[in-house]
Short mmCIF file of C-alpha atoms in Angstrom, two decimals:
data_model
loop_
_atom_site.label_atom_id
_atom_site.label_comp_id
_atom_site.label_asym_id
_atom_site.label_seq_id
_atom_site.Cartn_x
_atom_site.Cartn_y
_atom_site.Cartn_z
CA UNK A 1 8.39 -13.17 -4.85
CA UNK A 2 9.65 -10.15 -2.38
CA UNK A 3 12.65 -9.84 -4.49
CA UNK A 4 10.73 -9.03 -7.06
CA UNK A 5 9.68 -5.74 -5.52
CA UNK A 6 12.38 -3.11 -6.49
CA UNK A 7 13.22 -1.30 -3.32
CA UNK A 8 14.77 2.60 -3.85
CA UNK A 9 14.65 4.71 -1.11
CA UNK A 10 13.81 4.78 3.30
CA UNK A 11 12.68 7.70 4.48
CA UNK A 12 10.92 7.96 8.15
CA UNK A 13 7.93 10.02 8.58
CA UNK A 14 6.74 11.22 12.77
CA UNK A 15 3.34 12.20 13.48
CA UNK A 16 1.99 9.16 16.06
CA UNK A 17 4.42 7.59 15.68
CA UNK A 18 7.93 6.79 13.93
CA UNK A 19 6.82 4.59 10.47
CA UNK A 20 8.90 3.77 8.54
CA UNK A 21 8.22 4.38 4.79
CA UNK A 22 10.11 2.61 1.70
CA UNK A 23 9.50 3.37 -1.89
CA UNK A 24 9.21 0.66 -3.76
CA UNK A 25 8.49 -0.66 -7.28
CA UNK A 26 6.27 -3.85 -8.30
CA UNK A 27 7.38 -4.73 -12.08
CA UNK A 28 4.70 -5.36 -14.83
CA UNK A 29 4.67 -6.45 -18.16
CA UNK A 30 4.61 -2.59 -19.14
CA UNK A 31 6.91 -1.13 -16.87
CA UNK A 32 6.41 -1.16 -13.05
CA UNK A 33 3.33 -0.21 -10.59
CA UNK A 34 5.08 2.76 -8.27
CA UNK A 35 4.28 2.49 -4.22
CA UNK A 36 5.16 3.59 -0.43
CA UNK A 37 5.43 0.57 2.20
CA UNK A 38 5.14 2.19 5.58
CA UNK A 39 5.39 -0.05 8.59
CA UNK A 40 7.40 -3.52 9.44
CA UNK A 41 6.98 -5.94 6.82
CA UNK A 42 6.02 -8.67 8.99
CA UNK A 43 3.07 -6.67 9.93
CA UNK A 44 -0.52 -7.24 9.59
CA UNK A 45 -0.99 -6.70 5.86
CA UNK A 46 -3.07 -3.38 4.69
CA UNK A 47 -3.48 -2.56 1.19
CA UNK A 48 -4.20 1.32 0.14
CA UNK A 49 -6.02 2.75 -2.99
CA UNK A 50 -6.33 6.37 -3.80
CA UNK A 51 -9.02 7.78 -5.69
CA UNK A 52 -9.24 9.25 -9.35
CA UNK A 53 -6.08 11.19 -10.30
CA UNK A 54 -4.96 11.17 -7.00
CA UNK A 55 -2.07 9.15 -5.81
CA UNK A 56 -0.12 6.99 -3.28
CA UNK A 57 0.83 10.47 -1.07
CA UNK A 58 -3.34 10.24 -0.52
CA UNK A 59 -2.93 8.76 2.62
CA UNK A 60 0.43 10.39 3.76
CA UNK A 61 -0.99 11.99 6.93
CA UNK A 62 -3.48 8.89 7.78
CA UNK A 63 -0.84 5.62 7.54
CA UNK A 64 1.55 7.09 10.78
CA UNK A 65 -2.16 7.57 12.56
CA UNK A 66 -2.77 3.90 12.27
CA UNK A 67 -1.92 1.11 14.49
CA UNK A 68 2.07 0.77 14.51
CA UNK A 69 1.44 -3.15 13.78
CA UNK A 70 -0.02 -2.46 10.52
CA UNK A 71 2.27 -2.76 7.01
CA UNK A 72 0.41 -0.23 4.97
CA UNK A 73 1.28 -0.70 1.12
CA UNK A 74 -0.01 2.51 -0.71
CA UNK A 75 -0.05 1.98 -4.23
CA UNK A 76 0.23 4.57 -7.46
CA UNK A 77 -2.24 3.31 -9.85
CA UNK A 78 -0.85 2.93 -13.60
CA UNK A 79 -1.28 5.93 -14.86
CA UNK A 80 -0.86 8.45 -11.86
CA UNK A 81 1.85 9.30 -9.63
CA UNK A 82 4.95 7.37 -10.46
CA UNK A 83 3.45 4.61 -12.09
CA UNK A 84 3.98 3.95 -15.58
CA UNK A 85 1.46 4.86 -18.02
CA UNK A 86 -0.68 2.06 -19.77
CA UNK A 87 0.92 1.07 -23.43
CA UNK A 88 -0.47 3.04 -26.24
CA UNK A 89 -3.58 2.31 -27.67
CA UNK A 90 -5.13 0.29 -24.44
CA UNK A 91 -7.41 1.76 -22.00
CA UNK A 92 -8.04 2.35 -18.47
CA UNK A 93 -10.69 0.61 -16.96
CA UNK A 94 -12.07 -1.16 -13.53
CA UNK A 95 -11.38 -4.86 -14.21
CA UNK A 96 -7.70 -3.65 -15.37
CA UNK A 97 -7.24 -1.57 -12.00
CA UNK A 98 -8.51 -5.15 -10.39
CA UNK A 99 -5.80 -7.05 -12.65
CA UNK A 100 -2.74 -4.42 -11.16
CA UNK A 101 -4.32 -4.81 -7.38
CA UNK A 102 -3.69 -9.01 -7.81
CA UNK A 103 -0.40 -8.50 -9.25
CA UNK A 104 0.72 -6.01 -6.24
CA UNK A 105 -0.89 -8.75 -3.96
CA UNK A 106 0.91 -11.15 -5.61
CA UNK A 107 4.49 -9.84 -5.23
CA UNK A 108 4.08 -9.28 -1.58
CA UNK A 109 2.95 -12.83 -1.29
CA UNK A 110 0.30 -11.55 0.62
CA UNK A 111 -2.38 -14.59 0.96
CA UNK A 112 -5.26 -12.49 3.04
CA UNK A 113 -5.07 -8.40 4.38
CA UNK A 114 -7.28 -5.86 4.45
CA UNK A 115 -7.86 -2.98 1.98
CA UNK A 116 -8.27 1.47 2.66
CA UNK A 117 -10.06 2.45 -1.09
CA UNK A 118 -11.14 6.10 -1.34
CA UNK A 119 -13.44 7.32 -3.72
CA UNK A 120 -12.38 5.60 -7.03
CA UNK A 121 -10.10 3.20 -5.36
CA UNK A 122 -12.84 1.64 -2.84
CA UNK A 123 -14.71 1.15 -6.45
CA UNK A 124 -11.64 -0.66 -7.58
CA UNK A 125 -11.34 -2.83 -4.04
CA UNK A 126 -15.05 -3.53 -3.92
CA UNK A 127 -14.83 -5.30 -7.69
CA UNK A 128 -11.45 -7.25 -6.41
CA UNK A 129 -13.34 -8.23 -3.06
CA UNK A 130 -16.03 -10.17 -5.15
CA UNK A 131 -14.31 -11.58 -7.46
CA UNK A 132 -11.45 -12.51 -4.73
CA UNK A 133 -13.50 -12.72 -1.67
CA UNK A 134 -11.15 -15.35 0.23
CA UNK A 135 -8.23 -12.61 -0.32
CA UNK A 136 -9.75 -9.61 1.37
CA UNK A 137 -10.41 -10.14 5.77
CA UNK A 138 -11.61 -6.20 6.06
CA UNK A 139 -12.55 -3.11 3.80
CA UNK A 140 -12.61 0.12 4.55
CA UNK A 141 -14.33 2.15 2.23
CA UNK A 142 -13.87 6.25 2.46
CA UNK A 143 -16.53 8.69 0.96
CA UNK A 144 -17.45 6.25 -1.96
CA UNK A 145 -20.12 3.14 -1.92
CA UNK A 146 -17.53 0.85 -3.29
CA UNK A 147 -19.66 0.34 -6.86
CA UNK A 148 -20.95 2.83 -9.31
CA UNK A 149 -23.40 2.09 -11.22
CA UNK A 150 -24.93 2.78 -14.37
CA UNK A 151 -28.17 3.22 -15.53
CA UNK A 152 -29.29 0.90 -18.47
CA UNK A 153 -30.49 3.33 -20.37
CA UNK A 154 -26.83 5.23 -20.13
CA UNK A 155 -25.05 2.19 -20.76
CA UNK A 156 -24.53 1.41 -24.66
CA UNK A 157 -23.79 6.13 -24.95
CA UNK A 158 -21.24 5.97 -22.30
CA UNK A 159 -18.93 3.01 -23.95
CA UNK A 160 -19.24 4.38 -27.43
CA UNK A 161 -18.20 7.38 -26.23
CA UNK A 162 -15.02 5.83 -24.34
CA UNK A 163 -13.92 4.14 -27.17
CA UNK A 164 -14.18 7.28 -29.66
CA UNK A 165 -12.49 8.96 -27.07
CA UNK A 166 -9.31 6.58 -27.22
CA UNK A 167 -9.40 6.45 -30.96
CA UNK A 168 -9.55 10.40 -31.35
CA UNK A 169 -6.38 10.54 -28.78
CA UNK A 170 -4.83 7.84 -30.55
CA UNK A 171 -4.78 9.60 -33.79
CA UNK A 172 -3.42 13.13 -31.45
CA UNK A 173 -0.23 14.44 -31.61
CA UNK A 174 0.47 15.83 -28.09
CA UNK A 175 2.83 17.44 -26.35
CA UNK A 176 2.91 18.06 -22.58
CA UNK A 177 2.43 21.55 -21.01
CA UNK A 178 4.70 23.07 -18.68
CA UNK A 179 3.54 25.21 -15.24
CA UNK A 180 4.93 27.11 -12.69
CA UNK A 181 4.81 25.41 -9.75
CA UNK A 182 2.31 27.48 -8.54
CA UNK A 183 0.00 27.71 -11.40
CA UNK A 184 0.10 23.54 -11.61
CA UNK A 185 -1.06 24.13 -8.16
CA UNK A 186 -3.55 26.06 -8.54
CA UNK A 187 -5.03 23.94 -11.56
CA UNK A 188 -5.02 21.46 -9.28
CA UNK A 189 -6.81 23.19 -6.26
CA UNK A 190 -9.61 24.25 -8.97
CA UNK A 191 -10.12 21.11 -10.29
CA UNK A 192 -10.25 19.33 -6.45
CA UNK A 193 -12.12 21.88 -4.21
CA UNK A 194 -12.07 19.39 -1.84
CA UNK A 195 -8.35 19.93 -1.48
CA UNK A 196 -6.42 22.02 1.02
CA UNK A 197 -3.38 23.67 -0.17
CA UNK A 198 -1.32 21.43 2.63
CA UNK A 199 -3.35 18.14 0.43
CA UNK A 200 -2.65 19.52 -2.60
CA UNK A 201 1.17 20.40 -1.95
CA UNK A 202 1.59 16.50 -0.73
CA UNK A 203 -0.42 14.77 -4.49
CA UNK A 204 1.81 17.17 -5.75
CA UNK A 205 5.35 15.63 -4.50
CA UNK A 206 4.28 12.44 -7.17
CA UNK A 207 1.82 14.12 -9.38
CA UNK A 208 3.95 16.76 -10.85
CA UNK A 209 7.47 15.95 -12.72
CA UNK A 210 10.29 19.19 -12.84
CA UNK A 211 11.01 19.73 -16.18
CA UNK A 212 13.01 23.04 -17.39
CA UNK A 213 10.93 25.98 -17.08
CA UNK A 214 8.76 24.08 -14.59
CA UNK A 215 6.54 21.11 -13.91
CA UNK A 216 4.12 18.65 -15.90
CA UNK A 217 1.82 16.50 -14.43
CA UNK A 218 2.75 13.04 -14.36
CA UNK A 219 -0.68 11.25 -14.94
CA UNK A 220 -1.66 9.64 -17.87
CA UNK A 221 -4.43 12.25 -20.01
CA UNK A 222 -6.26 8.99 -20.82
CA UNK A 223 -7.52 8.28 -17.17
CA UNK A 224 -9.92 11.41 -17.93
CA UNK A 225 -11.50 9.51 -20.39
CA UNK A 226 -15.09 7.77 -20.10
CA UNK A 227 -14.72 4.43 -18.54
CA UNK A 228 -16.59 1.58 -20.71
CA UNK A 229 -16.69 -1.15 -18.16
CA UNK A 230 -19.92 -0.80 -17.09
CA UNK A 231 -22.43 -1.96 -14.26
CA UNK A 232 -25.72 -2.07 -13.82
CA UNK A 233 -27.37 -1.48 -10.14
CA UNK A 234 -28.60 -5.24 -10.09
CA UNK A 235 -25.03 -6.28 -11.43
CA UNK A 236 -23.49 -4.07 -8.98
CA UNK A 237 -25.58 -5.59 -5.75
CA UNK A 238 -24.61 -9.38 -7.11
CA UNK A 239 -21.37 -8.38 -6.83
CA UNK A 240 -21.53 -6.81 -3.83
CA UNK A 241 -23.23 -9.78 -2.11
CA UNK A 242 -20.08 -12.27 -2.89
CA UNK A 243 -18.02 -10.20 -0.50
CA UNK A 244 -17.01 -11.49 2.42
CA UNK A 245 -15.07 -8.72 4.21
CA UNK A 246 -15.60 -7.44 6.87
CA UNK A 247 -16.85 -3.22 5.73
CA UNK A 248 -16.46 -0.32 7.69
CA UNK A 249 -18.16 2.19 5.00
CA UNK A 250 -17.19 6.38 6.28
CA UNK A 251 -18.86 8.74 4.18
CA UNK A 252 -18.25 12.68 4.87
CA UNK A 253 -21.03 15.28 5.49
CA UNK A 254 -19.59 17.27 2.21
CA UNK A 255 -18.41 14.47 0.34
CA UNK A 256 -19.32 12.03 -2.20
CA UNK A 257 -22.99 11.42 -1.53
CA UNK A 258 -23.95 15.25 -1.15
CA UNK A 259 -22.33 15.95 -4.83
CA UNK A 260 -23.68 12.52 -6.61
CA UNK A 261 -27.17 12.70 -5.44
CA UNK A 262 -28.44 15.19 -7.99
CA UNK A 263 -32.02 13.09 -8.97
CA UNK A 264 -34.27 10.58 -7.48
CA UNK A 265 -33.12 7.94 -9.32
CA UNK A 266 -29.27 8.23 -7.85
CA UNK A 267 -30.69 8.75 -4.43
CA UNK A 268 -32.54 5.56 -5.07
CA UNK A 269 -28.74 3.94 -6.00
CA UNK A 270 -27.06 5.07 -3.12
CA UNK A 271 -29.85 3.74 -1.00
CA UNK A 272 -30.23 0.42 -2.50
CA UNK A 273 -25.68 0.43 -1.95
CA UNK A 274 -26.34 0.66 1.49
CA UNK A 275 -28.81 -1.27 2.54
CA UNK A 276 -27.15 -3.91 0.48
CA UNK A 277 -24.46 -3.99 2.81
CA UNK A 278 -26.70 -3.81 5.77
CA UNK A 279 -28.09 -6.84 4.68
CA UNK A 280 -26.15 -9.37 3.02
CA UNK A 281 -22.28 -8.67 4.49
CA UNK A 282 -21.32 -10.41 8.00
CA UNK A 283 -20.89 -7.75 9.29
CA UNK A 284 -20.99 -3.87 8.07
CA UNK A 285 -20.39 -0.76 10.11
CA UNK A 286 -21.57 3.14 8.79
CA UNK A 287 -20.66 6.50 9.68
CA UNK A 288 -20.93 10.15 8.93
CA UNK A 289 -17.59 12.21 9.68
CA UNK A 290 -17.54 15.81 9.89
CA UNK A 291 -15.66 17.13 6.27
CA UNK A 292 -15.27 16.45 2.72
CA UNK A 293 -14.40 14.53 0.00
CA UNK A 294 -10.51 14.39 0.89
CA UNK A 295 -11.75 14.22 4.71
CA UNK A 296 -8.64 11.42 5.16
CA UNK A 297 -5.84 13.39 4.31
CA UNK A 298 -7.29 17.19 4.64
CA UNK A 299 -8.19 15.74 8.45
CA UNK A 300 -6.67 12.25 9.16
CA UNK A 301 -7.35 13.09 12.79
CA UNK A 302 -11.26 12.57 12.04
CA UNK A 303 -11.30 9.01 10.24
CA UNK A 304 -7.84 7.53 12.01
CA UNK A 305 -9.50 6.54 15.02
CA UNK A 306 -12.47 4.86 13.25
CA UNK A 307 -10.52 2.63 10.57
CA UNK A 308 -8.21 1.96 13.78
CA UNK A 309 -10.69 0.91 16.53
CA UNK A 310 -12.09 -1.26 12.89
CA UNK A 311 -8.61 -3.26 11.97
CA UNK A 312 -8.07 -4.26 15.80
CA UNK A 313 -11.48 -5.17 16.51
CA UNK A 314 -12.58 -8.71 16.13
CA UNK A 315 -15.37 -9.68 13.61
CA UNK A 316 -19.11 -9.63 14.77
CA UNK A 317 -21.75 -12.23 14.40
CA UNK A 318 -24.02 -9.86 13.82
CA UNK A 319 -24.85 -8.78 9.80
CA UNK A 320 -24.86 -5.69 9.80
CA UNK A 321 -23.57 -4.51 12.81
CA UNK A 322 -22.82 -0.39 13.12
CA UNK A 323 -20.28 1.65 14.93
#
């Protein structure tokens, strides 16, 4: 089905090394799924998910720092970047993110590859690695645990609010506001303090449309809203015991885990995560970089090596094994 992928533009990008990087489009029954395909397309297969209103230019700086073998597919998910937006009226959630990752995998014809999810997209890759575990040969996860979960307690508030959410926007007449360049920017450096302006400037290039008088942001508003596909922590550690992957799981000093764990009983989560893949993957590797939540593309030099030395090395017998 590669001619199914809609092919626009080459454009080469140097920093290791020469990659090249295509944009292409994968069509869907609403319109198409937007992405960059670095690398030679008979290499070995990597699939790469950005994080919560982020978007494909997320891993700009890491892909050329990765082995020149790889063909790194960076996807925008529906609703950021260049993607089209979800049809009126539906709503963005986990298991849909899961349906757009098996469509992209199936217009590359891609049978097995490995999958790069930060933040929001590891939580997307670690639902499509159990429920597709024969599909996915290594994961690397950055700053995220690769499930969120919900307490019980939360569960039944957090989807009613969701769907009140999506019918109060439903019944909203808006209109989209125009920046400056530099005031979108700066919007966007205040809501992402994890950002530097260099990161910023690059989510920018397909998160911002020029309009007259100057620039909108292209994602979808509806992506802020509360997700109602829920887990539980017990749900969350079935599923992650049906992957198969290999993991290589990087958190940053100032990332994710410093800013979630707020009480005991999220401490408790994040503990239960990782021990989880400890025990019950074939083989799981752990690490603390220097940096923050953006650590891959504020400092690609940091993580490259790591996720490098991971897709060339050969799987270990030993569960659980650590770098």
């Amino acid at each position: 089905m590669l001619q199914a992928v809609r092919r626009l533009s080459t454009s080469v990008s140097s920093m290791k090394h020469a990659v090249p990087c295509r944009e292409v489009q994968f069509p869907v029954p609403w319109g198409h799924i937007a992405a960059k395909d670095w690398g030679p397309r008979d290499g070995r297969p990597v699939l790469c998910l950005h994080g919560w209103s982020d978007n494909a230019g997320s891993f700009d700086r890491l892909i050329p720092l990765l082995p020149a073998d790889c063909r790194c597919v960076a996807i925008d998910f529906p609703g950021h970047g260049l993607s089209t937006h979800r049809p009126a009226g539906v709503l963005y959630t986990f298991p849909a993110y899961v349906a757009d990752m098996r469509r992209v995998i199936e217009a590359l014809e891609w049978k097995r590859f490995s999958v790069i999810g930060h933040s929001m997209g590891s939580n997307v890759a670690g639902l499509f690695s159990a429920v597709f575990p024969e599909m996915v040969d290594s994961f690397v996860i950055l700053d995220a645990l690769g499930f969120l979960p919900t307490e019980m307690e939360e569960m039944a508030t957090a989807v009613r609010k969701g769907i009140e959410e999506q019918l109060q926007f439903d019944k909203e007449k808006r209109s989209e506001k125009v920046y400056s360049y530099d005031s979108a920017l700066k919007r966007l450096l205040t809501a992402n303090p994890s950002l530097s302006e260099q990161s910023a400037r690059i989510l920018m290039e397909r998160g911002s449309t020029p309009v007259e008088g100057g620039v909108v942001f292209s994602r979808d508003f509806r992506i802020n809203m509360t997700n109602v596909v829920r887990a539980t922590l017990d749900q969350a550690l079935e599923l992650q015991s049906r992957i198969q992957a290999r993991v290589l799981l990087i958190l940053a000093e100032d990332g994710f885990c410093k800013r979630y764990i707020q009480k005991p009983q999220q401490e408790a989560v994040t503990s239960a995560l990782l021990q989880g893949y400890r025990d019950n993957l074939r083989e799981c590797r752990i690490v603390e970089v220097p940096g923050d939540h953006h650590v891959h593309l504020n400092s690609p030099e940091t993580v490259a090596p790591l996720i490098s030395a991971f897709l060339e090395s050969r799987p270990s017998l030993t569960p659980g094994a650590r770098l």
